[in-house]
XYZ file of C-alpha atoms in Angstrom:
708
model
C 173.026 119.761 112.329
C 169.558 120.930 113.346
C 168.764 122.884 116.511
C 165.755 121.507 118.394
C 163.691 122.310 121.471
C 161.819 119.862 123.703
C 158.321 120.359 124.969
C 155.330 118.334 126.056
C 152.582 117.499 123.535
C 148.837 117.322 124.221
C 146.263 115.912 121.764
C 142.548 115.800 122.582
C 139.475 114.854 120.608
C 136.182 116.048 122.103
C 133.274 113.903 120.893
C 129.718 112.835 121.672
C 129.376 110.171 124.356
C 131.593 107.201 123.467
C 130.557 103.508 123.789
C 131.329 102.845 127.481
C 132.551 99.274 126.979
C 135.028 100.498 124.312
C 136.188 103.708 125.939
C 139.258 102.517 127.767
C 140.447 100.442 124.789
C 139.897 103.325 122.366
C 141.796 105.770 124.631
C 144.771 103.444 125.104
C 144.956 102.759 121.335
C 144.604 106.487 120.504
C 147.512 107.339 122.814
C 149.642 104.379 121.684
C 149.135 105.096 117.989
C 150.140 108.758 118.372
C 153.141 107.833 120.545
C 154.262 105.078 118.209
C 154.002 107.376 115.176
C 155.995 110.070 116.967
C 158.641 107.448 117.705
C 158.667 106.265 114.094
C 159.271 109.892 113.004
C 162.160 110.196 115.440
C 160.388 112.840 117.526
C 160.479 110.935 120.861
C 162.476 108.178 122.443
C 161.272 104.636 123.292
C 161.436 105.559 126.975
C 159.255 108.590 126.408
C 156.690 106.573 124.431
C 156.257 104.195 127.330
C 155.487 107.110 129.679
C 152.639 108.657 127.666
C 149.743 109.706 129.912
C 146.279 108.607 128.693
C 143.136 110.555 129.434
C 139.647 109.108 128.780
C 136.171 110.388 129.717
C 132.811 109.630 128.178
C 133.318 112.568 125.779
C 137.024 112.676 125.108
C 140.150 110.810 124.008
C 143.402 112.544 124.914
C 147.104 111.892 125.484
C 150.009 113.867 126.870
C 153.474 112.936 125.742
C 156.538 114.491 127.372
C 159.844 115.559 125.876
C 158.777 115.747 122.227
C 161.506 117.406 120.064
C 160.538 120.095 117.623
C 162.591 118.440 114.883
C 163.890 114.958 114.482
C 167.649 114.369 114.169
C 169.140 114.134 110.685
C 169.680 110.584 109.508
C 172.381 109.095 107.265
C 170.834 106.747 104.722
C 172.245 104.502 102.025
C 169.873 104.119 99.121
C 170.144 101.356 96.558
C 170.021 102.662 92.970
C 170.633 100.077 90.220
C 173.284 97.664 88.947
C 176.538 99.339 87.819
C 176.157 97.985 84.260
C 172.729 99.666 84.023
C 173.660 102.986 85.671
C 177.051 103.615 83.959
C 178.056 103.278 80.353
C 181.353 101.793 79.148
C 183.036 105.164 79.669
C 181.820 105.346 83.218
C 179.341 108.086 82.487
C 175.803 108.116 83.998
C 173.146 106.554 81.740
C 169.717 108.251 81.282
C 168.193 105.638 83.636
C 170.600 106.680 86.437
C 170.056 110.381 85.872
C 166.252 109.876 85.955
C 166.583 107.875 89.221
C 168.767 110.584 90.821
C 166.355 113.308 89.732
C 163.484 111.436 91.421
C 165.552 111.591 94.641
C 166.302 115.289 94.319
C 169.851 114.796 93.074
C 171.756 115.222 89.771
C 174.859 114.102 87.895
C 177.109 115.966 90.345
C 176.717 113.195 92.967
C 177.864 110.450 90.536
C 181.509 110.537 91.734
C 180.206 109.986 95.299
C 178.305 106.781 94.450
C 179.435 103.575 96.199
C 179.950 100.293 94.391
C 178.641 97.409 96.528
C 178.594 93.722 95.708
C 174.884 92.785 96.072
C 174.791 88.993 95.610
C 176.321 88.347 92.179
C 175.653 91.900 90.988
C 177.730 95.009 91.575
C 175.245 97.716 92.537
C 175.320 101.474 92.906
C 174.359 103.039 96.250
C 173.978 106.720 97.171
C 174.829 107.766 100.706
C 173.048 110.935 101.877
C 171.793 112.760 104.906
C 168.088 113.130 105.320
C 166.979 116.180 107.292
C 164.815 115.260 110.291
C 161.141 116.038 110.047
C 159.672 118.959 111.964
C 156.851 118.176 114.395
C 154.754 120.887 112.786
C 155.223 119.169 109.399
C 154.662 115.640 110.605
C 151.784 116.163 113.102
C 149.101 115.994 110.434
C 150.246 112.590 109.262
C 150.662 111.367 112.849
C 147.113 112.389 113.736
C 145.669 110.845 110.564
C 147.374 107.560 111.336
C 145.984 107.482 114.841
C 142.400 108.307 113.844
C 142.339 105.885 110.838
C 143.851 102.940 112.763
C 141.588 103.159 115.850
C 139.864 99.777 116.572
C 136.322 101.247 116.289
C 133.686 98.551 116.858
C 131.102 100.383 114.768
C 131.755 103.482 112.664
C 129.221 106.361 112.550
C 128.953 108.506 109.437
C 127.687 112.062 109.978
C 127.411 115.384 108.128
C 129.633 118.327 109.003
C 128.146 121.712 109.786
C 128.416 122.837 106.123
C 125.685 120.286 105.342
C 127.594 118.821 102.419
C 130.658 116.888 103.590
C 130.349 113.713 105.610
C 132.990 112.040 107.795
C 133.138 108.733 109.674
C 134.237 108.195 113.298
C 133.068 106.322 116.335
C 130.948 109.356 117.392
C 130.575 112.924 116.075
C 133.588 115.026 116.966
C 133.210 118.634 118.208
C 136.741 119.947 118.794
C 140.367 119.166 118.460
C 143.160 120.309 120.713
C 146.842 119.935 119.657
C 149.199 121.864 121.915
C 152.994 121.756 121.828
C 153.846 123.409 125.089
C 151.789 126.594 124.860
C 151.616 126.667 121.076
C 148.831 125.276 118.908
C 150.067 123.056 116.042
C 147.757 123.713 113.071
C 146.276 120.409 111.817
C 142.842 119.229 110.652
C 140.826 116.064 111.378
C 137.186 115.051 111.010
C 136.301 118.449 109.610
C 137.852 120.226 112.619
C 140.815 122.653 112.874
C 143.046 122.294 115.890
C 142.956 124.910 118.635
C 143.168 125.123 122.464
C 139.464 125.233 123.239
C 137.613 122.311 124.844
C 134.532 121.831 126.979
C 134.044 120.615 130.537
C 131.144 118.848 132.215
C 127.769 119.419 130.503
C 126.120 120.602 133.772
C 128.747 121.161 136.432
C 131.425 123.145 134.608
C 132.186 126.664 135.765
C 132.824 127.795 132.203
C 131.072 126.544 129.081
C 134.355 126.457 127.216
C 137.867 126.039 128.548
C 140.992 127.527 126.998
C 143.803 125.071 127.673
C 146.938 127.107 128.540
C 149.512 124.443 127.757
C 149.966 120.724 127.491
C 150.683 120.339 131.208
C 147.700 122.279 132.564
C 145.078 120.055 130.914
C 143.984 117.734 133.761
C 144.040 120.577 136.342
C 142.028 122.969 134.144
C 139.503 120.260 133.284
C 138.991 119.555 137.003
C 138.963 123.161 138.273
C 137.083 124.850 135.405
C 135.275 121.909 133.825
C 134.442 119.654 136.794
C 135.851 116.659 134.901
C 138.236 113.980 136.280
C 140.136 113.356 133.016
C 142.128 110.281 133.969
C 140.262 106.964 133.664
C 142.157 105.269 136.465
C 141.890 108.331 138.726
C 138.130 108.539 138.173
C 137.789 104.811 138.763
C 139.704 105.048 142.018
C 137.402 107.910 143.132
C 134.302 105.868 142.331
C 135.676 102.911 144.298
C 136.528 105.151 147.215
C 132.994 106.556 147.333
C 131.389 103.112 146.874
C 133.372 101.655 149.771
C 132.637 104.525 152.045
C 128.903 104.514 151.214
C 128.655 100.757 151.856
C 130.449 101.139 155.168
C 128.035 103.881 156.272
C 125.169 101.462 155.653
C 126.934 98.618 157.521
C 126.802 96.605 154.314
C 129.380 95.169 151.885
C 129.863 96.106 148.264
C 129.464 93.324 145.727
C 132.571 93.811 143.629
C 132.332 93.622 139.839
C 135.336 94.929 137.842
C 133.475 94.871 134.503
C 130.638 97.011 136.001
C 133.151 99.364 137.629
C 134.944 99.854 134.291
C 131.675 100.540 132.467
C 130.449 103.047 135.049
C 133.798 104.807 134.978
C 133.238 105.221 131.214
C 129.795 106.715 131.815
C 130.552 109.568 134.213
C 132.957 112.554 134.308
C 132.245 113.678 137.865
C 131.173 110.626 139.897
C 128.771 111.016 142.814
C 127.756 107.841 144.653
C 124.284 107.763 146.192
C 122.308 105.140 148.141
C 118.936 103.849 146.969
C 116.641 101.157 148.252
C 113.677 98.960 147.245
C 110.893 97.079 149.064
C 112.092 94.112 151.099
C 109.397 91.793 149.507
C 111.397 91.718 146.319
C 114.054 89.746 148.206
C 111.760 86.737 147.865
C 112.980 86.518 144.262
C 116.352 84.661 143.934
C 119.094 87.228 144.539
C 120.918 86.258 141.347
C 117.929 87.642 139.360
C 117.828 90.920 141.298
C 121.608 91.374 141.135
C 121.700 90.780 137.414
C 118.869 93.155 136.610
C 120.401 95.884 138.855
C 123.834 95.517 137.231
C 122.937 94.799 133.644
C 119.975 97.163 133.214
C 120.656 99.959 135.635
C 124.437 99.841 136.285
C 123.790 99.780 140.055
C 126.106 98.226 142.608
C 124.256 95.732 144.849
C 124.973 95.622 148.601
C 125.250 92.464 150.685
C 124.569 91.945 154.370
C 126.868 90.316 156.853
C 125.530 86.833 155.948
C 126.328 87.309 152.287
C 122.657 87.798 151.340
C 121.452 90.608 149.148
C 120.229 93.699 151.027
C 117.381 95.852 149.843
C 119.744 98.780 149.221
C 121.975 99.565 146.290
C 124.525 102.166 145.144
C 124.157 104.296 142.070
C 126.794 106.513 140.509
C 125.401 109.813 139.337
C 127.198 112.158 136.938
C 126.036 115.312 138.736
C 126.348 116.628 142.315
C 123.218 118.637 143.200
C 122.850 120.068 146.698
C 119.716 117.970 147.151
C 120.139 114.531 145.529
C 116.687 113.256 146.577
C 115.151 113.632 143.144
C 117.941 111.517 141.633
C 117.541 108.811 144.316
C 113.764 108.588 144.083
C 113.899 108.585 140.286
C 116.286 105.674 140.294
C 114.302 103.847 142.960
C 111.215 104.160 140.798
C 113.051 102.711 137.820
C 114.598 99.801 139.711
C 111.216 98.995 141.329
C 109.786 98.467 137.913
C 112.680 96.205 136.893
C 112.427 94.137 140.056
C 108.673 93.875 139.610
C 109.250 92.342 136.167
C 111.741 89.845 137.684
C 109.229 88.920 140.405
C 106.499 88.454 137.778
C 108.716 86.099 135.695
C 109.684 84.134 138.795
C 106.055 83.717 139.884
C 104.886 82.720 136.419
C 107.693 80.209 135.932
C 106.872 78.369 139.101
C 103.324 77.665 137.858
C 104.765 74.960 135.604
C 107.201 72.181 136.710
C 110.465 71.614 134.952
C 109.258 68.145 133.889
C 106.208 69.590 132.221
C 108.518 71.630 129.967
C 110.347 68.564 128.588
C 108.218 68.267 125.426
C 109.023 71.855 124.639
C 112.714 70.898 124.181
C 111.721 68.824 121.137
C 110.764 72.056 119.464
C 114.121 73.758 120.126
C 116.755 73.098 117.423
C 120.166 72.348 118.917
C 121.953 71.978 115.561
C 120.419 71.344 112.146
C 122.618 68.238 111.741
C 122.366 66.984 115.328
C 118.685 67.460 116.056
C 116.755 69.163 118.829
C 117.602 69.880 122.453
C 115.165 67.093 123.379
C 117.123 64.575 121.330
C 120.434 65.922 122.644
C 119.283 65.549 126.232
C 118.532 61.849 125.677
C 122.108 61.356 124.469
C 123.585 63.238 127.396
C 121.363 61.149 129.748
C 122.787 57.915 128.327
C 126.355 59.122 128.855
C 125.689 60.490 132.319
C 124.122 57.250 133.481
C 127.112 55.237 132.157
C 129.508 57.483 134.089
C 127.385 57.381 137.239
C 127.160 53.606 137.208
C 130.937 53.434 137.421
C 131.262 56.141 140.034
C 128.374 55.217 142.372
C 126.045 52.544 141.027
C 122.277 52.568 140.311
C 121.307 55.292 142.844
C 123.802 57.768 141.433
C 122.789 56.783 137.893
C 119.091 57.496 138.669
C 119.941 60.906 140.117
C 122.244 61.801 137.201
C 119.581 60.640 134.754
C 116.927 62.849 136.328
C 119.242 65.870 136.569
C 120.139 65.404 132.923
C 116.499 65.313 131.838
C 115.805 68.612 133.649
C 119.112 70.456 133.083
C 118.028 72.328 129.929
C 114.332 72.858 130.731
C 114.872 76.282 132.317
C 115.865 77.551 128.828
C 112.053 77.631 128.237
C 111.291 79.760 131.285
C 110.394 83.485 131.182
C 113.276 84.365 133.500
C 115.992 82.727 131.377
C 114.357 84.123 128.245
C 114.868 87.599 129.700
C 118.271 86.837 131.291
C 120.120 84.032 129.431
C 123.005 84.423 131.962
C 120.762 82.767 134.571
C 120.452 79.426 132.773
C 121.195 76.675 135.183
C 120.785 79.001 138.164
C 117.055 79.221 137.636
C 116.848 75.521 136.999
C 118.314 75.029 140.465
C 115.618 77.168 142.100
C 112.790 75.675 140.114
C 113.936 72.122 140.774
C 113.851 72.734 144.516
C 110.415 74.281 144.163
C 109.291 71.133 142.321
C 110.440 68.936 145.211
C 113.622 67.536 143.706
C 116.643 66.849 145.965
C 119.389 69.390 146.557
C 121.837 67.103 144.810
C 119.777 67.208 141.575
C 119.171 70.957 141.941
C 122.900 71.621 142.320
C 123.661 69.374 139.311
C 121.282 71.341 137.123
C 123.028 74.563 138.013
C 126.548 73.125 137.892
C 126.426 71.143 134.691
C 127.598 74.230 132.781
C 130.732 74.462 134.923
C 133.472 75.255 134.473
C 132.180 78.131 132.349
C 135.549 79.878 132.133
C 139.222 79.452 133.142
C 139.476 79.289 136.915
C 135.715 78.718 137.432
C 134.568 76.334 140.136
C 133.818 72.658 139.265
C 130.423 71.028 139.963
C 130.037 70.658 143.690
C 128.737 67.083 143.858
C 129.124 63.778 141.992
C 125.744 64.060 140.303
C 126.787 67.385 138.853
C 130.150 65.915 137.781
C 128.355 63.074 135.873
C 125.996 65.500 134.135
C 128.702 68.115 133.345
C 131.073 65.463 131.941
C 128.341 63.917 129.837
C 127.191 67.344 128.494
C 130.713 68.290 127.390
C 131.571 64.857 125.953
C 128.328 64.836 123.946
C 129.087 68.300 122.573
C 132.660 67.381 121.624
C 131.656 64.130 120.044
C 128.668 65.482 118.163
C 130.407 68.502 116.714
C 133.554 66.546 115.782
C 131.246 64.045 113.995
C 130.027 66.838 111.650
C 133.521 68.299 111.267
C 132.833 71.453 113.331
C 136.401 71.508 114.657
C 138.052 74.719 115.914
C 140.541 76.206 113.495
C 142.996 78.960 114.447
C 141.293 81.420 116.783
C 137.798 80.409 115.650
C 135.872 78.248 118.108
C 132.199 79.191 117.706
C 130.959 76.242 119.846
C 133.582 76.740 122.618
C 134.948 73.236 122.134
C 138.296 74.243 123.698
C 136.431 75.254 126.868
C 134.505 71.983 126.880
C 137.726 69.993 126.519
C 139.368 71.948 129.331
C 136.292 71.305 131.490
C 136.603 67.516 130.869
C 140.297 67.609 131.697
C 139.843 69.587 134.905
C 137.085 67.386 136.226
C 138.940 64.162 135.548
C 142.165 65.413 137.122
C 141.016 67.698 139.960
C 138.228 65.398 141.083
C 140.583 62.382 140.710
C 138.112 60.311 138.707
C 139.332 56.852 137.794
C 137.640 57.031 134.407
C 139.342 56.049 131.183
C 139.232 58.685 128.474
C 138.777 55.853 125.904
C 135.726 54.624 127.828
C 134.179 58.082 128.084
C 134.598 58.818 124.357
C 133.315 55.326 123.465
C 130.164 55.887 125.547
C 129.709 59.296 123.932
C 129.932 57.752 120.464
C 127.474 55.013 121.343
C 124.933 57.591 122.534
C 124.501 58.786 118.933
C 122.085 56.466 117.113
C 122.183 55.729 113.362
C 120.164 58.900 112.714
C 123.276 60.978 113.193
C 126.836 60.488 111.924
C 129.285 58.507 113.991
C 132.417 60.529 114.572
C 135.384 59.561 112.411
C 137.691 62.178 113.820
C 137.839 61.530 117.558
C 138.235 64.442 119.979
C 140.929 62.401 121.789
C 143.946 64.169 120.322
C 142.112 67.519 120.650
C 141.773 66.833 124.408
C 145.430 65.831 124.719
C 146.489 69.067 122.907
C 144.455 71.153 125.412
C 145.940 69.151 128.259
C 149.470 69.853 126.970
C 148.685 73.581 127.024
C 147.386 73.386 130.593
C 150.481 71.575 131.742
C 152.800 74.148 130.110
C 150.921 76.893 131.971
C 151.534 74.981 135.185
C 155.274 75.092 134.605
C 156.089 71.670 133.206
C 158.758 71.506 130.558
C 157.678 70.450 127.000
C 160.024 67.397 127.139
C 158.385 66.197 130.336
C 154.896 66.690 128.940
C 155.788 64.922 125.646
C 157.351 61.989 127.576
C 154.061 61.430 129.475
C 151.497 62.317 126.860
C 153.149 60.363 124.068
C 152.092 57.231 125.977
C 148.456 58.423 125.670
C 147.598 57.717 129.339
C 143.839 57.156 129.465
C 143.406 57.857 133.198
C 144.007 61.589 133.293
C 144.058 61.780 137.070
C 147.405 59.861 136.931
C 149.126 62.423 134.749
C 150.275 64.851 137.514
C 151.789 61.884 139.384
C 153.527 60.707 136.224
C 154.983 64.151 135.647
C 156.302 64.343 139.170
C 157.838 60.910 138.684
C 159.549 62.119 135.531
C 160.894 65.144 137.324
C 162.269 62.968 140.126
C 163.774 60.606 137.551
C 165.531 63.506 135.792
C 167.382 64.288 139.021
C 168.994 60.799 139.103
C 172.620 60.647 137.996
C 171.694 57.750 135.713
C 168.838 59.675 134.017
C 170.666 61.186 131.028
C 172.427 57.891 130.141
C 169.172 55.896 130.436
C 167.257 58.402 128.353
C 169.918 58.267 125.614
C 169.992 54.461 125.719
C 166.202 54.370 125.544
C 166.253 56.599 122.466
C 168.827 54.304 120.858
C 166.656 51.276 121.583
C 163.628 53.117 120.199
C 165.465 53.860 116.969
C 166.684 50.247 116.574
C 163.210 48.806 117.133
C 161.669 51.384 114.787
C 164.035 50.464 111.976
C 163.320 46.758 112.393
C 159.531 47.328 112.641
C 157.621 45.098 110.214
C 160.228 42.376 110.100
C 158.947 38.937 111.052
C 161.608 38.651 113.741
C 160.094 41.568 115.690
C 156.856 39.623 116.165
C 158.671 37.242 118.532
C 158.265 38.122 122.159
C 159.801 35.193 124.041
C 163.478 35.424 124.934
C 165.480 32.240 124.481
C 167.970 32.209 127.350
C 170.073 29.579 125.550
C 170.828 32.210 122.868
C 172.195 34.769 125.375
C 175.772 33.997 124.260
C 177.509 37.205 125.255
C 178.087 37.896 129.001
C 176.815 41.490 128.513
C 173.426 40.365 127.109
C 173.089 37.712 129.791
C 173.836 40.297 132.454
C 171.346 42.729 130.990
C 168.648 40.057 130.890
C 169.272 39.053 134.491
C 169.195 42.680 135.716
C 166.102 43.350 133.604
C 164.229 40.466 135.211
C 164.837 41.935 138.665
C 164.206 45.570 137.644
C 161.047 44.710 135.684
C 159.549 42.956 138.687
C 160.168 46.026 140.922
C 159.126 48.623 138.325
C 155.950 46.794 137.306
C 154.888 46.249 140.941
C 155.348 49.933 141.705
C 153.589 50.952 138.500
C 150.553 48.772 139.179
C 150.313 50.306 142.654
C 150.407 53.790 141.189
C 153.826 54.523 142.698
C 155.256 55.989 139.508
C 158.265 57.641 141.033
C 159.478 54.334 142.557
C 158.773 52.634 139.267
C 161.109 54.937 137.333
C 163.744 55.009 140.051
C 163.964 51.207 139.889
C 165.270 51.621 136.335
C 168.448 53.204 137.558
C 169.962 49.723 138.023
C 169.856 49.214 134.256
C 172.396 51.916 133.445
C 175.534 49.878 133.772
C 174.207 46.692 132.068
C 172.740 48.754 129.141
C 175.998 50.659 128.570
C 177.955 47.417 128.669
C 175.497 45.718 126.325
C 175.839 48.395 123.599
C 179.629 48.487 124.083
C 180.028 44.681 123.578
C 177.033 43.280 121.715
C 176.019 43.764 118.104
C 172.257 43.657 117.817
C 171.951 43.372 114.060
C 174.226 40.426 113.711
C 174.152 38.171 110.593
C 172.879 35.326 112.716
C 169.066 35.568 112.405
C 168.342 33.683 115.617
C 170.686 35.803 117.675
C 169.375 39.004 116.016
C 165.773 38.031 116.813
C 166.594 37.159 120.400
C 168.451 40.373 120.969
C 165.616 42.460 119.471
C 163.245 40.644 121.796
C 165.494 41.561 124.735
C 165.521 45.233 123.644
C 161.773 45.161 123.103
C 161.142 43.827 126.615
C 163.487 46.446 128.081
C 161.792 49.192 126.042
C 158.365 48.193 127.318
C 159.555 48.066 130.922
C 161.258 51.418 130.745
C 158.358 53.305 129.138
C 155.323 52.376 131.126
C 155.268 55.622 133.069
C 156.599 57.849 130.299
C 158.591 57.627 127.084
C 162.037 58.287 128.469
C 163.516 58.723 124.979
C 161.736 62.148 124.890
C 163.996 63.285 127.678
C 167.191 62.675 125.784
C 169.089 65.765 124.717
């Protein structure tokens, strides 16, 4: 039995500035890999692993793990050797093969009497039970560190020479020092050409001491802050930035424009955040605020400020990595840089407005959309045909004309200077330029909104013109790419077809559009002339699969979803009502019995499918010989009338609830009537009765899917 001590472990890699967008992920993985490896070696518990403290700054990856034992507990292991007939001769003595195997395990012939005989399948096999001494932390730390460094998800590896000028190593950035402390003791290991110690560095400019000697694993964050002017915790530094941003905005009587991605990136760029206020000339506010906001955030990592009316103010917040007594030079330097950026944006905006969107249409014929599907100009003509067809159904000629014009213009801003510089502004700039050209607000909104929804939870187009264009755009994309077999596989979806399908689903359901999915896909197919392939593999099932996923996320049970979607309802806006009707039906006391009976009917009809007798649809009442089948027919006539009337009115819950009256007659029918009788006429008539009942019961959903 080994005697162990328990201390806290600190591991830090000091490196050149890390990629800011990868920092948090790298730090979390570094910590998790070390903790997992410690757990695998038996040096910490699962509970301890989950409590590892992660540190991450622009120049360091570090982790502190509590309660690490100096040596893992001994383990009893049972090792499989070989079949008895191979390991022992007829006299029961060890064979050379067995002795060789034992020697490779550090044992000899003396352990042969201790071997166990175990029936392993059809073969009797020799096993050796032994106790493996637990690994010491000092022995295992090198392997643990190697695993963590080699398994890091590094987006792009950098290869660099070590100080000896001969050896090269590869890592995300050049590494300068390695700290591995077990309590107060340094564990001697090597990595990336470095030997472990207790020395690290603080802030490049603000640190009190150039180097910091870390006393023990627990003093790390405090020493970094007090001696090195570094807030080592990513979350703590982010909270401090947010506190300063909020306070600075409040002092200016303005509101911070929140952006979590920008906040994360800035947190990964500074070690000692210092929020300052800058400003720019008010005349730049004549440029659309989306342009100014994007250039400030993307290019300069500034936080825009908004006034009480939600409009961009001519002030911004910057996060400096130093805290000088007089920050004026930092502020004026950043103002000079942002002024240049905003001037570029204003120049692009002014230049773009010298040409109308319509005048740019011929340019789309020079932009390749897909080498098998033609240019953007050709694609726009297809989208326009689809959009007009949708608009004619939803609002007539006026809406069709607006949708047609919006479609023609919706991609023209791709040819503008502003969108060339900032692709994220596509659609948004089209909106501004359309208004400048004198187009209606409805058309301008449609140009901006036809990309929506761009992501899960995004807003839908705000008007019907935008809905028509957005639907048409997504349907054309789905149809065209399916026609050339560019179908998503696994996690690969280079053309974002899943997002397009989800957009179609959301618009049809949330906007309650009475449009048939069959009609929409037919119109999309017709929009492709003979120059391009007609789709053989329709996106229909692909759309239903996406819809099934959405419904599961909304909490519907898979049986409920299958019951509704197996009927392939073409009006998607009805599906939520159908699902609620199914849920209400399941609460009926008759539900389970009816679902089971429906499944039985389904199986009977499926087995008889293809027989000539199943083509008959008319029921001969003179052949209803048994009282049970006559009673079922009579009840069915009454129920069918009620259920069909409710179904046609869109009252799906009432339609299903009307079926409850069938429970007794159906049970009696199956108890007393043989469907597959030898009498062909009776058999045909009874199959017709079941077929009519099956059709009546499954208009809202396939109830057989609900059967247990």
